[in-house]
Coordinates of C-alpha atoms and ligand atoms in Angstrom, one line a residue:
M1 CA 101.2 107.2 90.2
C2 CA 104.7 106.8 88.8
G3 CA 106.9 103.9 90.0
I4 CA 110.3 104.7 91.5
V5 CA 113.2 102.3 92.0
G6 CA 116.7 103.0 93.3
Y7 CA 119.4 100.4 93.9
V8 CA 122.9 100.5 95.5
G9 CA 124.7 97.1 96.0
D10 CA 127.2 94.8 94.4
R11 CA 125.1 93.6 91.5
Q12 CA 124.7 95.1 88.0
A13 CA 122.2 97.8 89.0
L14 CA 120.6 98.2 85.6
E15 CA 119.1 94.7 85.6
V16 CA 117.8 95.1 89.2
V17 CA 116.2 98.4 88.5
L18 CA 114.6 97.2 85.3
E19 CA 113.1 94.2 87.0
G20 CA 111.8 96.5 89.8
L21 CA 110.3 98.8 87.2
R22 CA 108.5 95.9 85.6
R23 CA 106.9 95.1 88.9
L24 CA 105.9 98.7 89.4
E25 CA 104.6 99.3 85.9
Y26 CA 101.0 99.1 87.2
R27 CA 101.6 102.4 88.9
G28 CA 102.1 104.2 85.6
Y29 CA 103.1 103.2 82.2
D30 CA 103.2 106.3 79.9
S31 CA 107.0 106.2 79.7
S32 CA 110.0 104.9 81.6
G33 CA 113.7 105.5 82.1
V34 CA 116.9 104.7 84.0
A35 CA 120.1 106.4 85.1
V36 CA 123.1 104.3 85.9
L37 CA 126.2 105.6 87.7
T38 CA 129.2 104.2 85.8
P39 CA 132.0 102.7 87.9
G40 CA 134.4 105.3 89.3
G41 CA 131.6 107.9 89.1
A42 CA 132.7 109.1 85.7
R43 CA 129.2 109.7 84.4
L44 CA 125.5 109.2 84.6
V45 CA 124.2 107.2 81.7
V46 CA 120.5 107.9 81.1
E47 CA 118.1 106.1 78.8
K48 CA 114.4 106.8 78.6
R49 CA 111.5 106.2 76.3
A50 CA 107.9 107.0 75.8
G51 CA 105.5 104.1 76.1
R52 CA 105.8 100.8 77.9
I53 CA 109.0 99.4 79.4
E54 CA 109.4 97.2 76.3
N55 CA 110.3 100.4 74.4
L56 CA 113.0 101.2 77.0
D57 CA 114.3 97.6 76.8
K58 CA 114.6 97.9 73.0
A59 CA 116.4 101.3 73.3
L60 CA 118.8 99.8 75.8
A61 CA 119.5 96.8 73.6
A62 CA 120.1 99.1 70.6
E63 CA 122.2 101.8 72.4
H64 CA 124.0 99.7 75.0
P65 CA 124.2 96.1 73.7
A66 CA 126.7 95.2 76.4
G67 CA 124.5 96.7 79.2
I68 CA 125.5 99.7 81.3
P69 CA 128.1 98.7 83.9
G70 CA 127.5 100.1 87.4
T71 CA 126.2 99.1 90.8
T72 CA 124.1 102.2 91.5
A73 CA 121.0 103.1 89.5
I74 CA 117.6 104.7 89.5
G75 CA 114.6 104.0 87.4
H76 CA 111.1 105.5 86.8
T77 CA 107.9 104.5 85.2
R78 CA 105.6 107.5 84.6
W79 CA 102.0 108.5 84.7
A80 CA 102.1 111.9 83.1
T81 CA 100.8 115.0 84.9
H82 CA 102.8 117.9 83.4
G83 CA 103.8 117.4 79.8
P84 CA 102.7 114.6 77.5
P85 CA 104.3 111.2 77.7
T86 CA 107.3 111.7 75.3
D87 CA 110.9 110.6 75.5
R88 CA 111.9 114.1 76.6
N89 CA 109.4 114.2 79.5
A90 CA 110.3 110.7 80.7
H91 CA 112.3 110.5 83.8
P92 CA 115.2 110.6 85.0
H93 CA 115.9 114.3 84.4
L94 CA 119.4 115.8 84.4
D95 CA 120.7 119.2 85.3
A96 CA 122.5 121.2 82.7
T97 CA 125.9 119.6 83.5
A98 CA 124.6 116.1 83.6
S99 CA 125.9 115.7 87.2
V100 CA 122.5 115.2 88.9
A101 CA 119.8 112.8 87.9
V102 CA 116.3 113.0 89.5
I103 CA 113.2 110.8 89.4
H104 CA 110.0 112.1 90.9
N105 CA 106.5 111.0 91.8
G106 CA 103.9 113.6 92.7
I107 CA 103.3 117.1 91.6
I108 CA 105.5 120.1 92.4
E109 CA 102.8 122.7 92.6
N110 CA 105.1 125.8 92.5
F111 CA 107.2 124.5 89.6
A112 CA 106.2 127.4 87.4
P113 CA 107.9 130.2 89.5
L114 CA 110.9 127.9 90.1
R115 CA 111.2 127.2 86.4
A116 CA 110.9 130.9 85.6
E117 CA 113.7 131.6 88.1
L118 CA 116.0 129.0 86.5
E119 CA 115.3 130.4 83.0
A120 CA 115.9 133.9 84.1
T121 CA 119.4 133.0 85.2
G122 CA 120.2 131.2 81.9
T123 CA 119.2 127.6 82.6
E124 CA 117.6 125.9 79.6
L125 CA 115.1 123.2 80.6
A126 CA 114.9 120.2 78.4
S127 CA 111.4 119.0 79.3
E128 CA 107.9 120.3 80.0
T129 CA 107.7 118.5 83.4
D130 CA 107.4 119.9 86.8
S131 CA 110.1 117.5 87.9
E132 CA 113.1 118.7 86.0
V133 CA 113.4 121.9 88.1
V134 CA 114.6 119.7 91.0
A135 CA 117.6 118.4 89.1
H136 CA 118.8 122.0 88.3
L137 CA 118.0 123.3 91.8
V138 CA 119.9 120.4 93.4
A139 CA 122.9 121.0 91.1
R140 CA 122.9 124.7 92.0
A141 CA 122.5 124.0 95.7
M142 CA 125.6 121.7 95.8
P143 CA 128.3 124.3 96.3
A144 CA 126.5 126.0 99.2
A145 CA 125.8 122.6 100.7
G146 CA 129.5 121.8 100.8
G147 CA 129.1 119.3 98.0
D148 CA 126.8 117.2 100.1
L149 CA 124.0 115.8 98.0
A150 CA 121.7 115.2 101.0
A151 CA 122.2 118.7 102.3
A152 CA 121.5 120.1 98.8
L153 CA 118.3 118.0 98.5
R154 CA 117.2 119.1 101.9
Q155 CA 117.7 122.7 100.9
V156 CA 115.7 122.3 97.7
C157 CA 112.9 120.4 99.5
G158 CA 112.4 123.5 101.7
R159 CA 111.4 125.4 98.5
L160 CA 109.1 122.8 97.0
E161 CA 105.3 122.8 97.4
G162 CA 103.1 119.9 96.6
A163 CA 103.7 116.2 96.8
F164 CA 106.9 114.5 96.0
T165 CA 109.0 111.4 96.3
L166 CA 112.4 112.3 94.8
V167 CA 115.4 110.1 94.3
V168 CA 118.6 111.8 93.4
A169 CA 121.9 110.5 92.1
H170 CA 125.1 112.5 91.6
K171 CA 127.8 111.5 89.2
D172 CA 130.6 112.1 91.8
E173 CA 128.9 109.9 94.3
P174 CA 128.7 106.4 93.0
G175 CA 127.5 104.0 95.7
R176 CA 125.1 106.6 97.2
L177 CA 121.5 107.7 96.5
V178 CA 119.5 110.3 98.4
A179 CA 115.8 110.5 98.5
A180 CA 113.1 112.7 100.0
R181 CA 109.4 112.2 100.5
R182 CA 106.4 114.3 101.2
N183 CA 102.9 113.0 100.6
S184 CA 104.0 110.4 98.0
P185 CA 105.1 106.9 98.9
L186 CA 108.6 105.6 99.4
V187 CA 109.8 102.4 101.0
L188 CA 113.3 101.2 101.8
G189 CA 114.4 97.6 101.2
V190 CA 117.3 96.4 103.3
G191 CA 119.3 93.5 101.8
K192 CA 122.7 92.0 102.6
G193 CA 125.2 94.3 101.0
E194 CA 122.5 96.0 99.0
T195 CA 119.8 98.6 99.6
F196 CA 116.7 99.5 97.6
L197 CA 114.4 102.4 97.4
A198 CA 111.0 102.0 95.8
S199 CA 107.4 103.3 95.6
D200 CA 106.3 99.9 97.0
V201 CA 107.8 96.7 98.1
A202 CA 106.8 94.8 95.0
A203 CA 109.9 96.3 93.4
F204 CA 112.4 94.5 95.7
V205 CA 110.5 91.7 97.4
E206 CA 112.4 89.1 95.3
H207 CA 115.6 90.4 96.9
T208 CA 114.6 91.2 100.5
R209 CA 111.5 91.2 102.6
D210 CA 113.0 93.5 105.2
A211 CA 111.6 96.9 104.6
V212 CA 111.4 100.4 106.3
E213 CA 108.5 102.8 105.7
L214 CA 109.7 106.4 105.3
G215 CA 107.7 109.0 107.1
Q216 CA 106.4 112.4 106.0
D217 CA 109.1 115.0 105.2
Q218 CA 112.1 112.7 105.6
I219 CA 115.3 112.4 103.7
V220 CA 117.0 109.0 103.3
E221 CA 120.6 108.3 102.2
I222 CA 121.4 104.8 101.1
T223 CA 124.6 103.0 100.4
A224 CA 125.2 99.2 99.9
D225 CA 125.8 98.9 103.6
G226 CA 122.7 100.6 105.0
Y227 CA 120.8 103.9 105.3
T228 CA 120.3 107.0 107.4
V229 CA 117.1 108.8 107.8
T230 CA 116.7 112.5 108.8
D231 CA 114.0 115.0 108.7
F232 CA 114.1 118.0 106.4
A233 CA 116.1 119.9 109.1
G234 CA 118.8 117.2 109.1
T235 CA 117.9 115.7 112.5
P236 CA 118.1 111.9 112.6
V237 CA 114.7 110.2 113.1
A238 CA 113.7 106.8 114.3
V239 CA 112.1 104.6 111.7
S240 CA 109.9 101.5 111.9
P241 CA 111.2 98.5 110.0
F242 CA 108.7 95.8 109.0
R243 CA 108.8 92.4 107.3
V244 CA 106.8 92.1 104.1
D245 CA 104.3 89.3 104.7
W246 CA 104.0 88.1 101.1
D247 CA 106.6 86.8 98.7
L248 CA 107.4 87.1 95.0
A249 CA 104.9 84.4 94.0
A250 CA 102.1 86.6 95.2
A251 CA 103.2 89.3 92.9
E252 CA 103.5 87.1 89.8
K253 CA 100.8 86.0 87.3
G254 CA 101.1 82.3 88.3
G255 CA 100.1 81.0 84.8
Y256 CA 97.3 83.5 84.2
P257 CA 97.5 85.7 81.2
Y258 CA 96.6 88.7 83.3
F259 CA 97.0 89.6 87.0
M260 CA 93.3 90.7 87.1
L261 CA 92.2 87.2 86.1
K262 CA 94.4 85.7 88.8
E263 CA 93.1 88.2 91.3
I264 CA 89.5 87.4 90.5
Q265 CA 90.2 83.8 91.3
E266 CA 91.9 84.8 94.6
Q267 CA 88.7 86.4 95.9
P268 CA 87.6 83.5 98.2
A269 CA 91.0 83.6 99.9
A270 CA 91.0 87.4 100.1
V271 CA 87.7 87.3 102.0
A272 CA 88.7 84.4 104.2
D273 CA 92.0 86.0 105.1
T274 CA 90.4 89.4 105.9
L275 CA 88.0 87.7 108.3
L276 CA 90.6 85.5 109.9
G277 CA 91.0 86.0 113.7
H278 CA 88.4 88.7 114.0
F279 CA 85.9 86.6 116.0
T280 CA 86.8 85.0 119.3
G281 CA 83.7 82.8 119.7
D282 CA 81.6 85.5 121.3
R283 CA 83.0 88.9 120.1
I284 CA 84.3 90.7 117.1
V285 CA 87.9 91.7 117.7
L286 CA 89.7 94.2 115.7
D287 CA 93.1 94.1 117.3
E288 CA 94.9 96.4 114.9
Q289 CA 92.3 99.1 115.3
R290 CA 93.2 101.4 118.1
L291 CA 89.8 102.8 119.1
D292 CA 88.5 101.6 122.5
T293 CA 85.0 100.4 123.2
Q294 CA 84.0 103.7 124.8
E295 CA 85.1 105.6 121.7
L296 CA 83.1 103.3 119.5
R297 CA 80.1 103.6 121.8
D298 CA 80.2 107.4 121.5
V299 CA 80.1 107.4 117.8
D300 CA 76.9 109.1 116.7
K301 CA 77.6 109.5 113.0
V302 CA 79.7 107.7 110.4
F303 CA 81.1 109.1 107.2
V304 CA 82.6 106.8 104.7
V305 CA 85.1 108.5 102.4
A306 CA 86.7 106.7 99.5
C307 CA 87.2 106.8 95.7
G308 CA 86.2 104.6 92.8
T309 CA 85.7 101.0 93.6
A310 CA 86.4 101.6 97.3
Y311 CA 83.6 104.2 97.3
H312 CA 81.3 101.5 96.0
S313 CA 82.2 99.3 98.9
G314 CA 81.3 102.2 101.2
L315 CA 77.9 102.4 99.6
I316 CA 77.3 98.8 100.6
A317 CA 78.7 99.5 104.1
K318 CA 76.1 102.1 104.6
H319 CA 73.3 99.5 104.4
A320 CA 75.0 97.2 106.9
I321 CA 76.2 99.8 109.4
E322 CA 72.9 101.7 109.6
H323 CA 71.0 98.4 109.8
W324 CA 73.0 97.0 112.6
T325 CA 73.8 100.2 114.6
R326 CA 71.0 102.7 113.8
V327 CA 73.8 105.3 113.5
P328 CA 73.4 107.4 110.4
V329 CA 76.1 106.8 107.7
E330 CA 77.0 109.2 104.9
V331 CA 79.1 107.9 102.0
E332 CA 81.1 110.5 100.1
M333 CA 83.6 110.6 97.3
A334 CA 86.8 111.6 99.0
S335 CA 87.6 114.1 96.3
E336 CA 84.4 116.1 97.2
F337 CA 84.5 115.7 101.0
R338 CA 86.7 118.5 102.3
Y339 CA 85.5 121.1 99.8
R340 CA 82.0 121.3 101.2
D341 CA 82.4 121.8 105.0
P342 CA 81.0 118.5 106.2
V343 CA 79.6 118.5 109.7
L344 CA 82.2 116.6 111.9
D345 CA 83.0 116.4 115.5
R346 CA 84.8 114.1 117.9
D347 CA 81.9 111.7 118.0
T348 CA 82.0 111.3 114.2
L349 CA 83.7 108.2 112.9
V350 CA 85.2 108.6 109.5
V351 CA 85.9 105.3 107.7
A352 CA 88.4 105.8 105.0
I353 CA 88.6 102.9 102.5
S354 CA 91.6 102.6 100.3
Q355 CA 93.3 99.6 98.8
S356 CA 96.6 101.4 98.3
G357 CA 96.5 103.6 101.3
E358 CA 98.0 106.3 99.1
T359 CA 95.1 107.9 97.3
M360 CA 95.6 111.6 97.7
D361 CA 91.9 112.5 97.6
T362 CA 91.3 110.1 100.5
L363 CA 94.4 111.2 102.4
E364 CA 93.3 114.9 102.2
A365 CA 89.8 113.9 103.3
I366 CA 91.0 112.3 106.4
R367 CA 93.4 115.1 107.2
H368 CA 90.4 117.4 107.0
A369 CA 88.3 115.1 109.2
R370 CA 91.1 114.9 111.9
E371 CA 91.5 118.7 111.9
Q372 CA 87.8 118.8 112.8
K373 CA 88.5 116.3 115.6
A374 CA 86.7 113.4 114.0
R375 CA 88.2 109.9 114.6
V376 CA 89.4 108.2 111.5
L377 CA 89.5 104.5 110.9
A378 CA 91.3 103.4 107.8
I379 CA 90.5 100.2 105.9
C380 CA 93.5 99.5 103.8
N381 CA 95.3 96.7 101.9
T382 CA 98.8 98.0 102.2
N383 CA 100.7 97.7 105.4
G384 CA 102.1 100.9 106.7
A385 CA 100.8 103.1 103.9
Q386 CA 100.2 106.8 104.5
I387 CA 96.4 106.7 105.0
P388 CA 96.6 104.1 107.9
R389 CA 99.6 106.0 109.3
E390 CA 97.6 109.2 109.5
S391 CA 94.5 107.5 110.9
D392 CA 93.5 106.9 114.5
A393 CA 92.8 103.3 113.8
V394 CA 93.3 100.8 111.0
L395 CA 91.7 97.5 109.9
Y396 CA 93.8 95.8 107.2
T397 CA 92.1 93.9 104.4
R398 CA 94.3 90.9 103.7
A399 CA 93.8 90.4 100.0
G400 CA 97.5 90.3 99.2
P401 CA 99.1 92.5 96.5
E402 CA 96.7 93.6 93.8
I403 CA 98.7 94.3 90.6
G404 CA 95.9 94.6 88.0
V405 CA 94.9 98.2 87.8
A406 CA 91.2 97.4 88.2
A407 CA 90.4 96.6 91.8
T408 CA 88.7 93.2 92.2
K409 CA 89.7 91.1 95.2
T410 CA 90.3 94.2 97.3
F411 CA 86.7 95.3 96.7
L412 CA 85.4 92.0 98.1
A413 CA 87.8 92.3 101.0
Q414 CA 86.6 95.9 101.7
V415 CA 83.0 94.7 101.7
V416 CA 83.7 92.3 104.6
A417 CA 86.1 94.6 106.4
T418 CA 83.5 97.4 106.5
Q419 CA 80.9 94.9 107.8
L420 CA 83.4 93.9 110.6
V421 CA 83.5 97.5 111.5
G422 CA 79.7 97.6 111.5
L423 CA 79.5 94.6 113.8
A424 CA 82.2 96.0 116.1
L425 CA 80.2 99.2 116.4
A426 CA 76.9 97.3 117.0
Q427 CA 78.6 95.3 119.6
A428 CA 80.0 98.3 121.4
K429 CA 76.8 100.2 121.3
G430 CA 74.7 97.1 122.3
T431 CA 72.5 97.3 119.2
K432 CA 73.2 93.7 118.5
Y433 CA 73.3 90.8 120.9
G434 CA 76.3 88.5 121.0
D435 CA 74.4 85.6 119.3
E436 CA 73.3 87.9 116.5
V437 CA 76.8 89.1 116.0
A438 CA 78.0 85.5 115.9
R439 CA 75.3 84.7 113.3
E440 CA 76.4 87.6 111.1
F441 CA 80.0 86.6 111.4
A442 CA 79.2 82.9 110.6
A443 CA 77.4 84.1 107.5
M444 CA 80.5 86.0 106.4
E445 CA 82.7 83.0 107.0
A446 CA 80.5 80.9 104.6
M447 CA 81.1 83.4 101.8
P448 CA 84.5 82.2 100.4
E449 CA 82.9 78.9 99.5
L450 CA 80.0 80.6 97.8
I451 CA 82.3 82.9 95.9
S452 CA 84.2 79.8 94.7
Q453 CA 80.9 78.4 93.5
V454 CA 80.3 81.5 91.4
L455 CA 83.9 81.3 90.0
G456 CA 83.1 77.7 88.9
V457 CA 80.1 78.7 86.7
V458 CA 81.3 81.9 84.9
E459 CA 82.1 80.2 81.6
P460 CA 78.8 81.3 80.0
V461 CA 79.6 84.9 81.1
R462 CA 82.8 84.7 79.0
E463 CA 80.8 83.6 76.0
L464 CA 78.3 86.3 76.5
A465 CA 81.1 88.9 76.8
R466 CA 82.5 87.9 73.4
D467 CA 79.0 88.2 72.0
I468 CA 78.3 91.8 73.3
A469 CA 81.8 93.1 72.9
G470 CA 80.8 95.1 69.9
S471 CA 78.0 97.0 71.7
K472 CA 78.4 100.7 71.9
A473 CA 77.1 100.9 75.5
V474 CA 76.0 98.7 78.4
L475 CA 73.7 99.8 81.3
F476 CA 73.6 98.3 84.8
L477 CA 70.7 98.3 87.1
G478 CA 70.3 97.4 90.7
R479 CA 68.5 98.3 93.9
H480 CA 69.5 98.4 97.6
V481 CA 73.0 96.8 97.8
G482 CA 72.6 95.8 94.2
Y483 CA 72.9 99.4 93.2
P484 CA 76.6 99.8 94.2
V485 CA 77.2 96.5 92.5
A486 CA 75.7 98.0 89.3
L487 CA 78.0 101.0 89.7
E488 CA 80.9 98.7 90.1
G489 CA 80.0 96.6 87.1
A490 CA 79.8 99.8 85.0
L491 CA 83.1 101.2 86.3
K492 CA 84.9 97.9 85.5
L493 CA 83.5 98.0 82.0
K494 CA 84.4 101.7 81.4
E495 CA 88.0 101.4 82.7
L496 CA 88.8 98.1 81.0
A497 CA 86.8 98.0 77.8
Y498 CA 86.5 101.8 77.2
M499 CA 82.8 101.4 76.6
H500 CA 80.1 103.7 77.7
A501 CA 78.6 102.0 80.8
E502 CA 76.4 103.4 83.5
G503 CA 74.9 102.1 86.7
F504 CA 71.5 103.3 87.8
P505 CA 69.2 102.5 90.7
A506 CA 66.5 100.6 88.9
G507 CA 63.8 102.7 90.4
E508 CA 65.3 105.9 88.9
L509 CA 64.9 104.5 85.4
K510 CA 61.6 106.0 84.7
H511 CA 62.9 109.4 85.7
G512 CA 65.1 109.8 82.7
P513 CA 67.6 107.0 81.9
I514 CA 64.9 104.8 80.3
A515 CA 65.3 107.1 77.3
L516 CA 68.6 105.4 76.6
I517 CA 67.1 102.0 76.0
E518 CA 67.0 101.0 72.4
D519 CA 66.8 97.9 70.4
G520 CA 69.5 95.4 71.4
L521 CA 71.1 97.5 74.1
P522 CA 72.6 95.1 76.7
V523 CA 71.3 95.9 80.2
V524 CA 72.7 94.0 83.2
V525 CA 70.2 93.7 86.0
V526 CA 71.4 92.7 89.5
M527 CA 68.3 91.1 91.1
P528 CA 67.6 91.2 94.8
S529 CA 66.8 87.9 96.5
P530 CA 63.1 86.9 96.2
H531 CA 63.4 85.6 99.8
G532 CA 65.5 88.4 101.3
R533 CA 63.8 91.4 99.6
P534 CA 60.5 90.2 98.1
V535 CA 59.1 93.7 97.6
L536 CA 62.2 95.0 95.8
H537 CA 62.3 91.8 93.8
A538 CA 58.8 92.4 92.6
K539 CA 59.6 96.0 91.7
L540 CA 62.7 94.9 89.7
L541 CA 60.7 92.3 87.8
S542 CA 58.5 95.2 86.6
N543 CA 61.5 97.2 85.7
I544 CA 62.9 94.4 83.6
Q545 CA 59.7 94.1 81.8
E546 CA 59.7 97.8 81.1
I547 CA 63.1 97.7 79.5
R548 CA 62.4 94.5 77.6
A549 CA 59.3 96.1 76.1
R550 CA 61.6 98.7 74.7
G551 CA 64.0 96.3 73.1
A552 CA 66.8 95.9 75.8
R553 CA 68.8 92.7 75.8
T554 CA 68.6 91.7 79.5
I555 CA 71.5 90.0 81.3
V556 CA 70.2 89.1 84.7
I557 CA 72.3 88.2 87.8
A558 CA 69.8 86.4 90.0
E559 CA 69.7 84.0 93.0
D560 CA 69.7 80.3 92.3
G561 CA 66.1 79.1 91.9
D562 CA 64.7 82.6 91.1
T563 CA 62.1 81.2 88.7
A564 CA 60.1 84.3 88.4
V565 CA 62.8 86.3 86.6
R566 CA 63.6 83.6 84.1
P567 CA 61.0 84.6 81.4
Y568 CA 62.5 88.1 81.3
A569 CA 66.1 87.2 81.1
H570 CA 67.8 86.9 77.7
H571 CA 70.8 85.7 79.6
L572 CA 70.6 84.4 83.2
V573 CA 73.6 84.2 85.5
E574 CA 72.7 82.3 88.7
V575 CA 74.5 83.0 92.0
P576 CA 74.1 81.1 95.3
R577 CA 71.6 82.4 97.8
T578 CA 73.2 84.6 100.5
P579 CA 72.1 87.0 103.1
T580 CA 71.2 90.3 101.4
L581 CA 74.0 92.4 102.9
L582 CA 76.6 89.8 101.7
S583 CA 75.1 89.4 98.2
P584 CA 77.5 91.8 96.6
L585 CA 80.2 89.3 97.3
V586 CA 78.7 86.9 94.8
T587 CA 76.9 89.3 92.4
T588 CA 80.0 91.4 91.6
V589 CA 82.1 88.5 90.5
P590 CA 80.3 87.8 87.1
L591 CA 80.5 91.5 86.4
Q592 CA 84.2 91.6 86.9
V593 CA 84.5 88.6 84.6
L594 CA 82.2 90.2 82.0
A595 CA 84.3 93.4 81.9
A596 CA 87.7 91.6 81.7
E597 CA 86.4 89.3 78.9
I598 CA 84.9 92.2 76.9
A599 CA 88.2 94.1 77.2
Q600 CA 90.1 91.1 76.0
A601 CA 87.7 90.5 73.1
R602 CA 88.2 94.2 72.1
G603 CA 92.0 93.6 72.3
Y604 CA 92.9 95.7 75.3
D605 CA 95.4 95.2 78.0
V606 CA 93.3 94.2 81.0
D607 CA 96.0 94.9 83.6
K608 CA 97.0 98.3 82.3
P609 CA 94.0 100.2 80.9
R610 CA 94.8 103.4 79.1
N611 CA 95.1 106.7 81.1
L612 CA 94.9 104.9 84.4
A613 CA 97.4 104.0 87.2
K614 CA 97.0 101.8 90.1
S615 CA 97.4 104.3 92.8
V616 CA 96.3 107.9 92.5
T617 CA 98.8 109.9 94.5
V618 CA 97.8 113.3 93.0
E619 CA 94.5 115.2 93.6
Ligands
F6R1 C1 88.8 100.8 89.9 C2 89.9 101.3 90.8 C3 89.8 102.6 91.3 C4 90.2 102.6 92.8 C5 90.3 104.1 93.3 C6 90.7 104.1 94.8 O1 89.0 99.5 89.5 O2 90.8 100.5 91.0 O3 88.6 103.2 91.2 O4 89.3 101.9 93.5 O5 91.3 104.8 92.6 O6 91.9 103.5 95.0 P1 92.3 103.1 96.5 O7 91.4 102.0 97.0 O8 93.8 102.7 96.4 O9 92.2 104.3 97.4

């Protein structure tokens, strides 16, 4: 939540920062702003506007037609927490003398007493944000810090509670930026004669792929020539540089109108790349994960913690892991987990699934789990993010950058990654023979081709989407692993098309939700395989007849050749036959397309749905 960019180098910083903000806009897009240090350090020029970056562009063109000269700048794109998205509440924030400019991601939980303290001593605050206090506090701390911006920021950080990435510029220090991080993301980009700070590498990957992940409670000072990192006490700390393993092309739309549409198409590759190298011919190998065989053998209970779409992948994982290992698996929304005293010990494996690796609810859940001595394995799509850093082990999904706010390719990658973990556990515990593991893996390896086949036949889904775009609600039904798919289909539709959409286990229908069925209501049904789950298939056939009898318009996702369901489907979407546990990899795809298409038909921005942000770094 909130995108942050800082630049010091020899180029005109405004352009570099604006370009970085455009690449980070998916992190928040309520308002945006920049501060440029003019040459000689005479002044900080700030421009900020509510709304998308286009509004800032227009304001800059009107107010500064010749640009703002300067080679040091900061920029921010906001997802509002405190104070509505107005020009005033947009970042950067200045202190009363316009000497210090601050951008912030996170929430300063004790901002109210700090604000009261500032007001009591005569400082007028210009915004309603929690962030602005930092600008004033840093300015006040400067004299006692001997005029050293880093020392002043260090002092202020000692007083802040909550989560923050802060980047601070001072008008008397052109060519230098100071940043601090606690619980919110911050990455450093190291170029030739230029240095970048950003919430994620997308902001600077076109300039450099050499990056450094900042750790918890660290302060970094950057100049054009390099950087120094210290802890909050001022002691230098060692950092771990890394090379970004994707390039600019991966973060561009590549001819698609929306990132989400491109990312849906990238799903076969996301699955193939996530599997790559994880089977040696007779064993699953999860090299990056740091749990040894004995630790896996000792696992007697698994908790999956995750949010949103990642949570849905966890619901699917439960079926696979329990089936293969006979170890009980609980799947829990990360936001609920630590508030209810879950039963955890050192033989509990907590699998934390997070695309971003930054989600605060999930991060807090794993912190709680580790305090209780459980082992934590993260499944994450972002190298070096906070969740994998704080976990005992990590398995990376290799879906590449996902820019569309709605998760698509990372969901499919999570489904196979969790199944790799399930197989590794089964292998360690001896609940699956080597040849069985090999067969399961081979089935997974066949999936990219099958997903491609689905992508080749989704045109009728697009037409259908345009046809039902005016409906006031859509229901989704499924059973077994089809139930999480139904939840995922409903979530996509809610977040993209702002329609009332709900997923139900089809068997629950008669216990209440069937009252929602009315004439013409679109109901999407995710059918189990008539071969893999014949009993459930028969039950769902009855459920479809029940809802049709009450007027529902049935949209059925069914296995190729499922003739029994045809008479009951107003619209039939056929997907290739797959093993049941892998079927979500094909049944989810038409639902993603449906949601994206309905959203477009209703005139919404598919990549940036209202009120949302790609990574949720506040609880
Ligand atoms: C839905 C979506 C969200 C995320 C959720 C978890 O399309 O994107 O529901 O899945 O916020 O995010 P991560 O996986 O980054 O922890």
